[in-house]
PDB file of C-alpha atoms in Angstrom:
ATOM      1  CA  UNK A   1       2.040  -4.551 -16.088  1.00  0.00           C
ATOM      2  CA  UNK A   2       0.334  -4.186 -12.950  1.00  0.00           C
ATOM      3  CA  UNK A   3      -2.737  -1.808 -12.144  1.00  0.00           C
ATOM      4  CA  UNK A   4      -2.834  -0.532  -8.764  1.00  0.00           C
ATOM      5  CA  UNK A   5      -4.765   2.261  -7.286  1.00  0.00           C
ATOM      6  CA  UNK A   6      -4.822   3.595  -2.883  1.00  0.00           C
ATOM      7  CA  UNK A   7      -7.086   4.637  -0.765  1.00  0.00           C
ATOM      8  CA  UNK A   8      -6.084   7.460   0.476  1.00  0.00           C
ATOM      9  CA  UNK A   9      -6.030  11.115  -1.258  1.00  0.00           C
ATOM     10  CA  UNK A  10      -3.600  12.029   1.663  1.00  0.00           C
ATOM     11  CA  UNK A  11      -0.723  13.338   2.734  1.00  0.00           C
ATOM     12  CA  UNK A  12       0.746   9.270   3.394  1.00  0.00           C
ATOM     13  CA  UNK A  13      -1.378   8.117  -0.144  1.00  0.00           C
ATOM     14  CA  UNK A  14       0.653  10.315  -2.216  1.00  0.00           C
ATOM     15  CA  UNK A  15       3.912   9.140   0.304  1.00  0.00           C
ATOM     16  CA  UNK A  16       2.676   5.911  -1.148  1.00  0.00           C
ATOM     17  CA  UNK A  17       2.852   7.467  -4.549  1.00  0.00           C
ATOM     18  CA  UNK A  18       6.278   7.550  -4.497  1.00  0.00           C
ATOM     19  CA  UNK A  19       7.169   4.248  -3.107  1.00  0.00           C
ATOM     20  CA  UNK A  20       5.468   2.882  -5.904  1.00  0.00           C
ATOM     21  CA  UNK A  21       7.877   5.102  -7.981  1.00  0.00           C
ATOM     22  CA  UNK A  22      11.021   3.961  -6.438  1.00  0.00           C
ATOM     23  CA  UNK A  23       9.524   0.491  -7.196  1.00  0.00           C
ATOM     24  CA  UNK A  24       9.474   0.745 -10.306  1.00  0.00           C
ATOM     25  CA  UNK A  25      12.646   2.864 -11.626  1.00  0.00           C
ATOM     26  CA  UNK A  26      13.882  -0.507 -10.428  1.00  0.00           C
ATOM     27  CA  UNK A  27      11.950  -2.883 -11.642  1.00  0.00           C
ATOM     28  CA  UNK A  28       9.227  -1.596 -13.328  1.00  0.00           C
ATOM     29  CA  UNK A  29       5.993  -3.766 -12.021  1.00  0.00           C
ATOM     30  CA  UNK A  30       3.008  -0.949 -10.961  1.00  0.00           C
ATOM     31  CA  UNK A  31       0.241   0.622 -13.553  1.00  0.00           C
ATOM     32  CA  UNK A  32      -0.054   3.836 -11.667  1.00  0.00           C
ATOM     33  CA  UNK A  33      -4.519   4.200 -12.273  1.00  0.00           C
ATOM     34  CA  UNK A  34      -5.713   6.153  -9.438  1.00  0.00           C
ATOM     35  CA  UNK A  35      -6.398   7.261  -6.446  1.00  0.00           C
ATOM     36  CA  UNK A  36     -10.149   5.970  -4.191  1.00  0.00           C
ATOM     37  CA  UNK A  37     -10.948   8.684  -1.351  1.00  0.00           C
ATOM     38  CA  UNK A  38     -14.472   8.729   0.297  1.00  0.00           C
ATOM     39  CA  UNK A  39     -13.637  12.208   0.702  1.00  0.00           C
ATOM     40  CA  UNK A  40     -12.875  13.546  -2.554  1.00  0.00           C
ATOM     41  CA  UNK A  41     -15.121  14.570  -4.903  1.00  0.00           C
ATOM     42  CA  UNK A  42     -14.515  12.003  -8.035  1.00  0.00           C
ATOM     43  CA  UNK A  43     -12.527  12.876 -10.921  1.00  0.00           C
ATOM     44  CA  UNK A  44     -11.295  14.970  -8.241  1.00  0.00           C
ATOM     45  CA  UNK A  45      -7.641  15.714  -9.567  1.00  0.00           C
ATOM     46  CA  UNK A  46      -4.352  14.871  -6.408  1.00  0.00           C
ATOM     47  CA  UNK A  47      -1.416  15.097  -7.252  1.00  0.00           C
ATOM     48  CA  UNK A  48      -2.199  14.971 -11.611  1.00  0.00           C
ATOM     49  CA  UNK A  49      -4.049  11.455 -10.143  1.00  0.00           C
ATOM     50  CA  UNK A  50      -7.497  11.060 -10.399  1.00  0.00           C
ATOM     51  CA  UNK A  51      -9.660   9.639  -7.279  1.00  0.00           C
ATOM     52  CA  UNK A  52     -11.526   7.038  -9.247  1.00  0.00           C
ATOM     53  CA  UNK A  53     -14.354   7.545  -6.640  1.00  0.00           C
ATOM     54  CA  UNK A  54     -15.212   6.238  -3.286  1.00  0.00           C
ATOM     55  CA  UNK A  55     -14.081   2.938  -1.557  1.00  0.00           C
ATOM     56  CA  UNK A  56     -16.756   0.713  -2.269  1.00  0.00           C
ATOM     57  CA  UNK A  57     -16.704   2.335  -6.070  1.00  0.00           C
ATOM     58  CA  UNK A  58     -13.508  -0.507  -5.640  1.00  0.00           C
ATOM     59  CA  UNK A  59     -15.942  -3.476  -6.040  1.00  0.00           C
ATOM     60  CA  UNK A  60     -17.556  -2.311  -9.220  1.00  0.00           C
ATOM     61  CA  UNK A  61     -13.609  -3.426 -10.927  1.00  0.00           C
ATOM     62  CA  UNK A  62     -14.222  -5.996 -13.371  1.00  0.00           C
ATOM     63  CA  UNK A  63     -10.243  -6.522 -14.001  1.00  0.00           C
ATOM     64  CA  UNK A  64      -7.675  -7.139 -12.281  1.00  0.00           C
ATOM     65  CA  UNK A  65      -6.142  -4.027  -9.736  1.00  0.00           C
ATOM     66  CA  UNK A  66      -3.749  -4.093  -6.447  1.00  0.00           C
ATOM     67  CA  UNK A  67      -4.907  -1.915  -3.651  1.00  0.00           C
ATOM     68  CA  UNK A  68      -2.751  -0.188  -1.164  1.00  0.00           C
ATOM     69  CA  UNK A  69      -4.852   0.838   2.304  1.00  0.00           C
ATOM     70  CA  UNK A  70      -2.890   4.304   2.260  1.00  0.00           C
ATOM     71  CA  UNK A  71      -4.622   4.515   6.146  1.00  0.00           C
ATOM     72  CA  UNK A  72      -2.689   5.019   9.346  1.00  0.00           C
ATOM     73  CA  UNK A  73      -5.811   4.785  11.939  1.00  0.00           C
ATOM     74  CA  UNK A  74      -6.029   0.613  12.545  1.00  0.00           C
ATOM     75  CA  UNK A  75      -9.436   0.371  13.332  1.00  0.00           C
ATOM     76  CA  UNK A  76     -10.727   2.911   9.609  1.00  0.00           C
ATOM     77  CA  UNK A  77      -8.308   0.628   7.930  1.00  0.00           C
ATOM     78  CA  UNK A  78     -10.069  -2.427   9.208  1.00  0.00           C
ATOM     79  CA  UNK A  79     -13.438  -1.393   7.919  1.00  0.00           C
ATOM     80  CA  UNK A  80     -12.435  -0.029   4.017  1.00  0.00           C
ATOM     81  CA  UNK A  81     -11.006  -3.716   3.983  1.00  0.00           C
ATOM     82  CA  UNK A  82     -14.057  -4.882   5.061  1.00  0.00           C
ATOM     83  CA  UNK A  83     -16.083  -3.192   2.873  1.00  0.00           C
ATOM     84  CA  UNK A  84     -14.618  -4.673  -0.729  1.00  0.00           C
ATOM     85  CA  UNK A  85     -14.780  -7.095  -1.659  1.00  0.00           C
ATOM     86  CA  UNK A  86     -14.371  -7.761  -4.942  1.00  0.00           C
ATOM     87  CA  UNK A  87     -12.059 -10.890  -6.287  1.00  0.00           C
ATOM     88  CA  UNK A  88     -10.168  -8.894  -8.482  1.00  0.00           C
ATOM     89  CA  UNK A  89      -7.795  -7.455  -6.363  1.00  0.00           C
ATOM     90  CA  UNK A  90      -5.039  -8.488  -4.594  1.00  0.00           C
ATOM     91  CA  UNK A  91      -2.838  -6.231  -1.679  1.00  0.00           C
ATOM     92  CA  UNK A  92       0.806  -6.303  -2.475  1.00  0.00           C
ATOM     93  CA  UNK A  93       3.506  -5.230   0.146  1.00  0.00           C
ATOM     94  CA  UNK A  94       4.559  -2.009  -0.792  1.00  0.00           C
ATOM     95  CA  UNK A  95       8.287  -1.683   0.210  1.00  0.00           C
ATOM     96  CA  UNK A  96      10.829   0.506  -0.983  1.00  0.00           C
ATOM     97  CA  UNK A  97      13.663  -0.532  -2.698  1.00  0.00           C
ATOM     98  CA  UNK A  98      16.308   1.074   0.095  1.00  0.00           C
ATOM     99  CA  UNK A  99      14.550  -1.604   2.864  1.00  0.00           C
ATOM    100  CA  UNK A 100      16.880  -4.104   4.473  1.00  0.00           C
ATOM    101  CA  UNK A 101      15.272  -6.974   5.141  1.00  0.00           C
ATOM    102  CA  UNK A 102      17.389 -10.305   7.148  1.00  0.00           C
ATOM    103  CA  UNK A 103      17.273 -13.241   4.817  1.00  0.00           C
ATOM    104  CA  UNK A 104      16.738 -15.140   8.603  1.00  0.00           C
ATOM    105  CA  UNK A 105      12.598 -15.570   9.252  1.00  0.00           C
ATOM    106  CA  UNK A 106      11.233 -13.302   8.301  1.00  0.00           C
ATOM    107  CA  UNK A 107       7.850 -13.774   7.599  1.00  0.00           C
ATOM    108  CA  UNK A 108       5.093 -10.861   5.755  1.00  0.00           C
ATOM    109  CA  UNK A 109       1.916 -10.939   5.685  1.00  0.00           C
ATOM    110  CA  UNK A 110      -0.236  -8.779   2.967  1.00  0.00           C
ATOM    111  CA  UNK A 111      -1.016  -5.575   1.732  1.00  0.00           C
ATOM    112  CA  UNK A 112       1.912  -4.086   3.937  1.00  0.00           C
ATOM    113  CA  UNK A 113       3.831  -0.573   3.691  1.00  0.00           C
ATOM    114  CA  UNK A 114       7.099  -0.473   4.352  1.00  0.00           C
ATOM    115  CA  UNK A 115       9.309   2.995   4.009  1.00  0.00           C
ATOM    116  CA  UNK A 116      12.426   4.038   2.693  1.00  0.00           C
ATOM    117  CA  UNK A 117      15.326   3.068   4.888  1.00  0.00           C
ATOM    118  CA  UNK A 118      13.574   1.157   7.271  1.00  0.00           C
ATOM    119  CA  UNK A 119      15.574  -1.722   8.409  1.00  0.00           C
ATOM    120  CA  UNK A 120      14.331  -5.590   9.603  1.00  0.00           C
ATOM    121  CA  UNK A 121      16.457  -8.451  11.500  1.00  0.00           C
ATOM    122  CA  UNK A 122      15.869 -11.153  11.668  1.00  0.00           C
ATOM    123  CA  UNK A 123      12.435 -13.531  13.480  1.00  0.00           C
ATOM    124  CA  UNK A 124      10.586 -11.025  12.981  1.00  0.00           C
ATOM    125  CA  UNK A 125       6.968 -11.773  11.988  1.00  0.00           C
ATOM    126  CA  UNK A 126       4.934  -8.650   9.633  1.00  0.00           C
ATOM    127  CA  UNK A 127       1.188  -9.968  10.253  1.00  0.00           C
ATOM    128  CA  UNK A 128      -1.319  -7.466   7.121  1.00  0.00           C
ATOM    129  CA  UNK A 129      -1.365  -4.288   6.797  1.00  0.00           C
ATOM    130  CA  UNK A 130       1.594  -2.925   8.452  1.00  0.00           C
ATOM    131  CA  UNK A 131       2.688   0.639   7.580  1.00  0.00           C
ATOM    132  CA  UNK A 132       6.412   0.944   9.339  1.00  0.00           C
ATOM    133  CA  UNK A 133       7.495   4.297   8.668  1.00  0.00           C
ATOM    134  CA  UNK A 134      10.373   6.018   6.990  1.00  0.00           C
ATOM    135  CA  UNK A 135      13.104   4.518   9.125  1.00  0.00           C
ATOM    136  CA  UNK A 136      12.613   2.445  11.300  1.00  0.00           C
ATOM    137  CA  UNK A 137      13.829  -0.277  12.399  1.00  0.00           C
ATOM    138  CA  UNK A 138      12.557  -3.443  13.576  1.00  0.00           C
ATOM    139  CA  UNK A 139      14.708  -5.829  16.139  1.00  0.00           C
ATOM    140  CA  UNK A 140      14.568  -9.669  16.685  1.00  0.00           C
ATOM    141  CA  UNK A 141      12.500 -12.216  17.387  1.00  0.00           C
ATOM    142  CA  UNK A 142       9.039  -9.349  17.011  1.00  0.00           C
ATOM    143  CA  UNK A 143       5.567 -10.199  16.081  1.00  0.00           C
TER     144      UNK A 143
END
């Protein structure tokens, strides 16, 4: 199992943790190690897991870790991404197991979060770091 941490210990970050739990119930893939959040004190406990530090501390990770940016605001998300300069970090797509994705010409970039109940039909391109929240439907020919 690969280590994974979430940037953002607020409401959406905690919700993303539940998606990771759902993924692991179907296909054990990740070991959740904690949260990174500039707004919480390092060592604080959020839903039983530690805040590992602020975002810039990710740059000192010496081993591989998947990172999920669980922040809704696109500008803030871009700023966070630009601060991370660590070759040990990757950005997996976090897709709830009950999401329906068509086999017909769907492209999904990296670092996306796709929540429970989402339906993705055909001829769709989802670029990087997109959030599709609960029960979204993305119809044909969407980019």
